[in-house]
């Protein structure tokens, strides 16, 4: 089996910023409540005409440019999203056309906030088995489309964005050392977008109703902490490494208090954990992809660093990877 690693990363964030002060004008909340309960100060909001594919395409272009990789050399595009432009075509096909990846296969994955790590592990199988040489994985979310702007318990948490990476063969000793994917469908009700049932032949001309996020935050919090801690431990065991060897942990950015609780449970010094939730909120699958991009750019991850990626998301799905950069 070949060593498979991340060759290049990219990202894209909408320019519109929604601060906690802006939210104070929309719902009954305060900057102080949001910061102390979540760590979020502001988030990005896509414009009306910026769809998920727009975010994905821009992140992909940056990953190609930074890696000096020709789009025609990409064999497979995987987009991980729970907010595609529409049911079909897939966002991956929209990206394929836009970047001119004419030799690539393309499909989307739905694994909520764990999508990026589900995408990495899926890509690794195609590469390690020698089926493909280069795979583009993009996590892109316009999750604000699913937000109920009357629900102060959820609307303060989310933001839009995209992160991308290109995977291929890595040097000996480098690359993705282990992976762990898990699902606990029994916790699916803790965070769900509920759509109404209707008879397929029934005429319904009301296009104004759009489904929104329903969340049981307190219950989800507890499951999230346990799932993330367990995912890190399992992936470290598979990679044969211990916590003191890890240089940087890049977790899903859902709530700073969840990250702190995981750090406490596993005894991880907080300065080893990369956090950018204060700037972007929870961007679902895109959170960890953008955090990984920024961690490398800011020097928290360097060549040779041992990195733990860990996430949980609606489903409930959790995942972790240990990567030697
Ligand atoms: N502003 C002010 N008050 C608020 C707000 C708000 N934005 N939201 C809730 N409150 C109030 C509640 O009404 C409640 O008031 P009450 O005591 O009078 O009833 C009080 O604050 C406490 O509410 P809780 O829900 O108990 O607050 P908690 O400390 O649990 O924090 C939070 C809520 C931030 C949602 C937390 O539970 C959490 O982060 N849960 C996990 C959420 C998560 O990770 N979601 C995404 C995962 S899946 C994915 O990423 C796709």
Tab-separated table of C-alpha atoms and ligand atoms in Angstrom:
chain	number	residue	atom	x	y	z
A	1	UNK	CA	0.000	0.000	0.000
A	2	UNK	CA	1.263	3.478	-0.875
A	3	UNK	CA	1.619	6.330	1.670
A	4	UNK	CA	-1.157	8.801	0.985
A	5	UNK	CA	-0.969	12.391	2.165
A	6	UNK	CA	-2.295	15.911	1.733
A	7	UNK	CA	-0.308	17.644	-1.028
A	8	UNK	CA	-2.029	21.019	-0.941
A	9	UNK	CA	-4.837	22.927	0.794
A	10	UNK	CA	-7.158	25.806	-0.129
A	11	UNK	CA	-10.099	27.672	1.330
A	12	UNK	CA	-12.783	30.223	0.576
A	13	UNK	CA	-14.796	32.420	2.909
A	14	UNK	CA	-17.608	34.765	1.889
A	15	UNK	CA	-16.675	38.394	2.520
A	16	UNK	CA	-19.875	39.309	4.431
A	17	UNK	CA	-19.292	39.259	8.210
A	18	UNK	CA	-22.140	38.797	10.718
A	19	UNK	CA	-21.004	39.844	14.194
A	20	UNK	CA	-22.598	39.060	17.542
A	21	UNK	CA	-23.649	42.719	17.667
A	22	UNK	CA	-25.517	42.203	14.361
A	23	UNK	CA	-27.281	39.154	15.868
A	24	UNK	CA	-28.367	41.221	18.883
A	25	UNK	CA	-30.575	43.131	16.409
A	26	UNK	CA	-32.117	39.911	15.002
A	27	UNK	CA	-32.830	37.778	18.115
A	28	UNK	CA	-32.923	38.198	21.895
A	29	UNK	CA	-29.239	37.528	22.584
A	30	UNK	CA	-26.046	39.268	23.695
A	31	UNK	CA	-22.429	39.303	22.561
A	32	UNK	CA	-21.482	38.241	26.092
A	33	UNK	CA	-23.804	35.163	26.063
A	34	UNK	CA	-22.559	34.006	22.662
A	35	UNK	CA	-18.864	34.416	23.538
A	36	UNK	CA	-19.063	32.741	26.949
A	37	UNK	CA	-21.296	29.834	25.798
A	38	UNK	CA	-19.667	29.198	22.409
A	39	UNK	CA	-16.464	31.219	21.852
A	40	UNK	CA	-17.904	32.704	18.633
A	41	UNK	CA	-17.407	36.416	17.916
A	42	UNK	CA	-18.398	36.552	14.246
A	43	UNK	CA	-19.164	34.329	11.281
A	44	UNK	CA	-19.266	34.640	7.474
A	45	UNK	CA	-22.535	34.650	5.558
A	46	UNK	CA	-22.733	33.892	1.843
A	47	UNK	CA	-24.657	36.295	-0.384
A	48	UNK	CA	-27.991	35.249	-1.909
A	49	UNK	CA	-26.356	34.430	-5.252
A	50	UNK	CA	-23.364	32.604	-3.690
A	51	UNK	CA	-24.292	28.930	-3.671
A	52	UNK	CA	-22.425	25.994	-2.139
A	53	UNK	CA	-20.719	25.287	-5.500
A	54	UNK	CA	-19.405	28.869	-5.630
A	55	UNK	CA	-17.655	28.388	-2.273
A	56	UNK	CA	-16.395	24.922	-3.307
A	57	UNK	CA	-15.009	26.082	-6.657
A	58	UNK	CA	-13.021	28.921	-5.086
A	59	UNK	CA	-11.517	26.655	-2.414
A	60	UNK	CA	-10.600	24.099	-5.109
A	61	UNK	CA	-8.916	26.733	-7.277
A	62	UNK	CA	-6.717	27.828	-4.370
A	63	UNK	CA	-5.727	24.214	-3.568
A	64	UNK	CA	-4.782	23.634	-7.236
A	65	UNK	CA	-2.786	26.900	-7.409
A	66	UNK	CA	-0.939	26.333	-4.128
A	67	UNK	CA	-0.085	22.771	-5.104
A	68	UNK	CA	0.840	23.798	-8.679
A	69	UNK	CA	-1.413	20.970	-9.847
A	70	UNK	CA	-3.185	20.979	-13.212
A	71	UNK	CA	-6.955	20.356	-12.927
A	72	UNK	CA	-6.600	17.808	-15.739
A	73	UNK	CA	-4.438	15.659	-13.416
A	74	UNK	CA	-7.268	15.271	-10.889
A	75	UNK	CA	-8.777	11.774	-11.127
A	76	UNK	CA	-11.622	12.180	-8.638
A	77	UNK	CA	-13.485	15.063	-7.002
A	78	UNK	CA	-15.315	14.426	-3.726
A	79	UNK	CA	-17.423	17.258	-2.293
A	80	UNK	CA	-18.646	16.815	1.263
A	81	UNK	CA	-21.696	18.935	1.998
A	82	UNK	CA	-25.139	18.898	3.594
A	83	UNK	CA	-26.105	22.070	1.739
A	84	UNK	CA	-25.739	21.288	-1.994
A	85	UNK	CA	-27.015	23.793	-4.571
A	86	UNK	CA	-29.818	21.317	-5.374
A	87	UNK	CA	-30.542	17.568	-5.296
A	88	UNK	CA	-28.703	17.188	-8.585
A	89	UNK	CA	-26.365	17.682	-10.336
A	90	UNK	CA	-23.923	17.000	-7.517
A	91	UNK	CA	-21.741	19.889	-6.342
A	92	UNK	CA	-18.732	17.747	-7.323
A	93	UNK	CA	-19.935	17.771	-10.963
A	94	UNK	CA	-20.415	21.564	-10.839
A	95	UNK	CA	-16.842	21.922	-9.548
A	96	UNK	CA	-15.522	19.510	-12.188
A	97	UNK	CA	-16.984	21.653	-14.973
A	98	UNK	CA	-15.871	24.973	-13.446
A	99	UNK	CA	-12.227	24.006	-12.900
A	100	UNK	CA	-11.908	22.009	-16.131
A	101	UNK	CA	-11.066	18.694	-14.444
A	102	UNK	CA	-12.072	16.856	-17.585
A	103	UNK	CA	-10.467	13.548	-16.557
A	104	UNK	CA	-12.115	13.341	-13.146
A	105	UNK	CA	-14.957	11.285	-11.721
A	106	UNK	CA	-17.090	13.243	-9.244
A	107	UNK	CA	-19.531	12.621	-6.402
A	108	UNK	CA	-20.815	14.173	-3.163
A	109	UNK	CA	-20.735	12.738	0.366
A	110	UNK	CA	-23.243	13.625	3.099
A	111	UNK	CA	-21.754	13.207	6.578
A	112	UNK	CA	-22.582	16.609	8.120
A	113	UNK	CA	-19.706	18.096	10.137
A	114	UNK	CA	-17.693	14.871	9.772
A	115	UNK	CA	-17.863	15.108	5.976
A	116	UNK	CA	-14.298	16.324	5.419
A	117	UNK	CA	-12.744	13.409	7.333
A	118	UNK	CA	-15.165	10.931	5.715
A	119	UNK	CA	-13.974	12.438	2.395
A	120	UNK	CA	-10.272	12.115	3.275
A	121	UNK	CA	-10.655	8.472	4.240
A	122	UNK	CA	-12.701	7.672	1.120
A	123	UNK	CA	-10.110	9.404	-1.080
A	124	UNK	CA	-7.293	7.502	0.621
A	125	UNK	CA	-8.838	4.141	-0.363
A	126	UNK	CA	-8.888	5.054	-4.081
A	127	UNK	CA	-5.278	6.291	-3.883
A	128	UNK	CA	-3.753	3.581	-1.689
A	129	UNK	CA	-5.294	0.908	-3.884
A	130	UNK	CA	-3.677	2.497	-6.942
A	131	UNK	CA	-6.979	3.226	-8.715
A	132	UNK	CA	-6.273	6.985	-8.815
A	133	UNK	CA	-3.206	9.255	-8.420
A	134	UNK	CA	-4.766	12.549	-7.325
A	135	UNK	CA	-8.044	13.220	-5.544
A	136	UNK	CA	-9.537	16.632	-4.733
A	137	UNK	CA	-11.617	16.686	-1.535
A	138	UNK	CA	-13.700	19.781	-0.843
A	139	UNK	CA	-15.860	20.542	2.194
A	140	UNK	CA	-18.280	23.335	1.349
A	141	UNK	CA	-21.305	24.559	3.260
A	142	UNK	CA	-23.864	27.320	2.872
A	143	UNK	CA	-25.383	26.175	6.141
A	144	UNK	CA	-27.009	29.537	6.813
A	145	UNK	CA	-29.671	28.405	4.276
A	146	UNK	CA	-30.828	25.894	6.928
A	147	UNK	CA	-30.763	28.317	9.855
A	148	UNK	CA	-33.961	29.458	11.567
A	149	UNK	CA	-33.203	33.136	12.176
A	150	UNK	CA	-35.919	33.234	14.881
A	151	UNK	CA	-34.234	30.503	16.960
A	152	UNK	CA	-31.588	32.114	19.181
A	153	UNK	CA	-30.463	28.673	20.368
A	154	UNK	CA	-29.110	27.790	16.907
A	155	UNK	CA	-28.826	30.873	14.678
A	156	UNK	CA	-25.833	32.255	16.600
A	157	UNK	CA	-23.775	29.114	15.977
A	158	UNK	CA	-23.366	28.734	12.216
A	159	UNK	CA	-21.468	30.301	9.312
A	160	UNK	CA	-20.633	29.591	5.656
A	161	UNK	CA	-17.307	28.612	4.077
A	162	UNK	CA	-15.282	26.009	2.230
A	163	UNK	CA	-11.946	24.219	2.523
A	164	UNK	CA	-10.232	21.924	0.046
A	165	UNK	CA	-7.260	19.619	-0.218
A	166	UNK	CA	-5.562	17.526	-2.862
A	167	UNK	CA	-4.402	14.059	-1.867
A	168	UNK	CA	-1.777	11.932	-3.553
A	169	UNK	CA	1.278	9.816	-2.849
A	170	UNK	CA	3.336	11.041	0.131
A	171	UNK	CA	6.972	10.493	1.104
A	172	UNK	CA	7.894	7.464	3.201
A	173	UNK	CA	6.752	7.972	6.828
A	174	UNK	CA	4.442	10.880	5.902
A	175	UNK	CA	0.746	11.110	5.105
A	176	UNK	CA	-2.432	9.726	6.672
A	177	UNK	CA	-1.264	7.177	9.250
A	178	UNK	CA	-4.679	6.075	10.492
A	179	UNK	CA	-8.395	6.671	10.164
A	180	UNK	CA	-11.470	6.084	12.267
A	181	UNK	CA	-15.037	6.527	11.011
A	182	UNK	CA	-18.032	5.882	13.245
A	183	UNK	CA	-21.792	6.400	13.214
A	184	UNK	CA	-24.383	6.358	16.023
A	185	UNK	CA	-27.727	6.667	14.259
A	186	UNK	CA	-29.513	6.397	17.602
A	187	UNK	CA	-28.530	10.039	18.263
A	188	UNK	CA	-29.840	11.303	14.894
A	189	UNK	CA	-32.769	13.112	16.541
A	190	UNK	CA	-30.411	15.413	18.482
A	191	UNK	CA	-29.748	17.478	15.375
A	192	UNK	CA	-31.920	17.175	12.294
A	193	UNK	CA	-33.500	19.070	9.441
A	194	UNK	CA	-37.075	17.810	9.450
A	195	UNK	CA	-38.911	17.844	6.126
A	196	UNK	CA	-42.683	17.471	5.899
A	197	UNK	CA	-44.172	14.235	4.512
A	198	UNK	CA	-46.546	14.634	1.585
A	199	UNK	CA	-48.284	12.547	-0.999
A	200	UNK	CA	-46.099	12.536	-4.136
A	201	UNK	CA	-49.150	13.336	-6.301
A	202	UNK	CA	-50.365	16.162	-4.036
A	203	UNK	CA	-50.107	19.622	-5.591
A	204	UNK	CA	-48.208	21.999	-3.300
A	205	UNK	CA	-47.564	25.451	-4.677
A	206	UNK	CA	-46.164	26.848	-1.417
A	207	UNK	CA	-42.459	27.311	-2.097
A	208	UNK	CA	-41.902	29.672	0.838
A	209	UNK	CA	-41.519	26.943	3.510
A	210	UNK	CA	-37.957	25.810	3.839
A	211	UNK	CA	-36.784	23.231	6.368
A	212	UNK	CA	-34.521	24.396	9.190
A	213	UNK	CA	-32.119	22.979	11.768
A	214	UNK	CA	-33.676	21.482	14.900
A	215	UNK	CA	-31.180	20.890	17.680
A	216	UNK	CA	-31.119	19.589	21.263
A	217	UNK	CA	-27.922	21.425	22.169
A	218	UNK	CA	-27.349	20.214	25.743
A	219	UNK	CA	-27.743	16.502	24.890
A	220	UNK	CA	-25.635	16.882	21.735
A	221	UNK	CA	-22.878	18.554	23.744
A	222	UNK	CA	-22.371	15.468	25.942
A	223	UNK	CA	-22.397	12.975	23.043
A	224	UNK	CA	-20.029	15.234	21.075
A	225	UNK	CA	-17.402	15.312	23.837
A	226	UNK	CA	-17.439	11.531	24.316
A	227	UNK	CA	-17.413	10.766	20.560
A	228	UNK	CA	-14.506	13.118	19.831
A	229	UNK	CA	-12.413	11.847	22.759
A	230	UNK	CA	-13.045	8.236	21.740
A	231	UNK	CA	-12.266	8.939	18.053
A	232	UNK	CA	-8.870	10.482	18.912
A	233	UNK	CA	-7.957	7.577	21.176
A	234	UNK	CA	-8.914	4.928	18.595
A	235	UNK	CA	-7.092	6.653	15.720
A	236	UNK	CA	-3.941	7.137	17.865
A	237	UNK	CA	-3.979	3.463	18.817
A	238	UNK	CA	-4.314	2.460	15.141
A	239	UNK	CA	-1.396	4.747	14.210
A	240	UNK	CA	0.706	3.488	17.130
A	241	UNK	CA	1.276	6.981	18.546
A	242	UNK	CA	0.626	8.557	21.954
A	243	UNK	CA	-0.817	11.949	22.870
A	244	UNK	CA	2.519	13.427	23.918
A	245	UNK	CA	3.801	12.829	20.352
A	246	UNK	CA	0.958	14.839	18.775
A	247	UNK	CA	2.080	18.367	17.795
A	248	UNK	CA	-1.285	19.808	16.803
A	249	UNK	CA	-4.926	18.776	17.241
A	250	UNK	CA	-7.336	20.248	14.686
A	251	UNK	CA	-10.885	19.617	15.948
A	252	UNK	CA	-14.305	20.365	14.471
A	253	UNK	CA	-15.183	23.896	15.565
A	254	UNK	CA	-18.733	23.569	16.949
A	255	UNK	CA	-18.279	25.168	20.365
A	256	UNK	CA	-15.132	26.247	22.199
A	257	UNK	CA	-16.539	24.643	25.365
A	258	UNK	CA	-16.833	21.262	23.586
A	259	UNK	CA	-13.167	21.549	22.522
A	260	UNK	CA	-12.146	22.477	26.083
A	261	UNK	CA	-14.094	19.519	27.516
A	262	UNK	CA	-12.383	17.090	25.086
A	263	UNK	CA	-8.985	18.592	25.972
A	264	UNK	CA	-9.751	18.140	29.689
A	265	UNK	CA	-11.000	14.564	29.260
A	266	UNK	CA	-7.853	13.514	27.390
A	267	UNK	CA	-5.467	15.846	29.212
A	268	UNK	CA	-4.410	17.693	26.043
A	269	UNK	CA	-2.769	21.118	26.641
A	270	UNK	CA	-5.070	23.703	25.031
A	271	UNK	CA	-2.122	25.368	23.256
A	272	UNK	CA	-1.742	22.209	21.150
A	273	UNK	CA	-5.263	22.669	19.805
A	274	UNK	CA	-5.919	24.858	16.765
A	275	UNK	CA	-8.987	27.033	17.252
A	276	UNK	CA	-10.562	29.538	14.853
A	277	UNK	CA	-14.213	29.278	15.925
A	278	UNK	CA	-14.188	32.907	17.138
A	279	UNK	CA	-13.893	34.087	13.493
A	280	UNK	CA	-16.211	31.682	11.664
A	281	UNK	CA	-18.579	29.803	13.997
A	282	UNK	CA	-19.559	26.280	12.989
A	283	UNK	CA	-19.230	25.840	9.203
A	284	UNK	CA	-20.222	22.151	9.378
A	285	UNK	CA	-17.915	20.045	7.141
A	286	UNK	CA	-15.939	23.136	6.122
A	287	UNK	CA	-14.861	23.970	9.701
A	288	UNK	CA	-12.064	21.420	10.010
A	289	UNK	CA	-10.956	21.941	6.393
A	290	UNK	CA	-10.559	25.700	6.888
A	291	UNK	CA	-8.909	25.161	10.295
A	292	UNK	CA	-6.392	22.774	8.727
A	293	UNK	CA	-5.634	25.332	5.995
A	294	UNK	CA	-5.108	28.108	8.550
A	295	UNK	CA	-3.083	25.923	10.942
A	296	UNK	CA	-0.595	25.214	8.160
A	297	UNK	CA	-0.517	28.809	6.911
A	298	UNK	CA	0.077	30.167	10.432
A	299	UNK	CA	2.873	27.645	11.131
A	300	UNK	CA	1.035	25.546	13.759
A	301	UNK	CA	1.558	22.631	11.355
A	302	UNK	CA	4.955	22.247	9.655
A	303	UNK	CA	6.613	19.543	7.609
A	304	UNK	CA	7.043	16.546	9.931
A	305	UNK	CA	4.325	17.640	12.424
A	306	UNK	CA	2.139	14.883	13.820
A	307	UNK	CA	-1.455	16.088	13.504
A	308	UNK	CA	-4.722	14.720	14.936
A	309	UNK	CA	-7.889	15.656	13.065
A	310	UNK	CA	-11.119	14.945	14.953
A	311	UNK	CA	-14.762	15.683	14.382
A	312	UNK	CA	-18.398	14.861	15.141
A	313	UNK	CA	-21.562	15.865	13.372
A	314	UNK	CA	-25.256	15.333	12.901
A	315	UNK	CA	-26.150	11.704	12.294
A	316	UNK	CA	-24.426	11.260	14.717
A	317	UNK	CA	-21.178	10.655	12.859
A	318	UNK	CA	-17.684	11.007	14.254
A	319	UNK	CA	-14.251	10.582	12.700
A	320	UNK	CA	-10.532	11.086	13.305
A	321	UNK	CA	-7.271	10.833	11.389
A	322	UNK	CA	-3.655	10.899	12.477
A	323	UNK	CA	-1.490	12.564	9.830
A	324	UNK	CA	2.283	13.007	9.605
A	325	UNK	CA	2.600	16.295	7.648
B	1	LIG	N1	-28.711	34.125	23.685
B	1	LIG	C1	-29.137	34.239	24.951
B	1	LIG	N2	-29.675	33.223	25.631
B	1	LIG	C2	-29.780	32.044	25.006
B	1	LIG	C3	-29.344	31.855	23.684
B	1	LIG	C4	-28.806	32.965	23.012
B	1	LIG	N3	-28.337	32.888	21.748
B	1	LIG	N4	-29.570	30.568	23.334
B	1	LIG	C5	-30.132	29.965	24.404
B	1	LIG	N5	-30.260	30.859	25.403
B	1	LIG	C6	-30.784	30.656	26.751
B	1	LIG	C7	-31.748	29.487	26.824
B	1	LIG	O1	-33.051	29.880	26.455
B	1	LIG	C8	-31.657	29.111	28.285
B	1	LIG	O2	-32.437	29.992	29.024
B	1	LIG	P1	-33.268	29.455	30.306
B	1	LIG	O3	-32.224	28.970	31.267
B	1	LIG	O4	-34.013	30.665	30.753
B	1	LIG	O5	-34.133	28.338	29.792
B	1	LIG	C9	-30.190	29.426	28.621
B	1	LIG	O6	-29.721	30.329	27.613
B	1	LIG	C10	-29.311	28.203	28.645
B	1	LIG	O7	-29.552	27.467	27.452
B	1	LIG	P2	-28.866	26.107	27.175
B	1	LIG	O8	-29.375	25.541	25.894
B	1	LIG	O9	-28.953	25.275	28.395
B	1	LIG	O10	-27.338	26.599	26.972
B	1	LIG	P3	-26.041	25.751	26.842
B	1	LIG	O11	-25.086	26.174	27.862
B	1	LIG	O12	-26.326	24.278	26.709
B	1	LIG	O13	-25.470	26.259	25.440
B	1	LIG	C11	-25.331	25.557	23.137
B	1	LIG	C12	-26.255	26.060	24.259
B	1	LIG	C13	-24.324	26.642	22.839
B	1	LIG	C14	-26.192	25.315	21.904
B	1	LIG	C15	-24.621	24.264	23.595
B	1	LIG	O14	-25.538	23.376	24.168
B	1	LIG	C16	-23.910	23.562	22.462
B	1	LIG	O15	-22.953	24.054	21.895
B	1	LIG	N6	-24.351	22.345	22.102
B	1	LIG	C17	-23.762	21.592	21.006
B	1	LIG	C18	-24.208	22.201	19.703
B	1	LIG	C19	-23.484	21.650	18.528
B	1	LIG	O16	-22.372	21.197	18.631
B	1	LIG	N7	-24.150	21.721	17.379
B	1	LIG	C20	-23.646	21.311	16.140
B	1	LIG	C21	-23.202	19.862	16.092
B	1	LIG	S1	-23.483	18.990	14.617
B	1	LIG	C22	-22.859	19.908	13.457
B	1	LIG	O17	-21.916	20.602	13.672
B	1	LIG	C23	-23.522	19.874	12.074
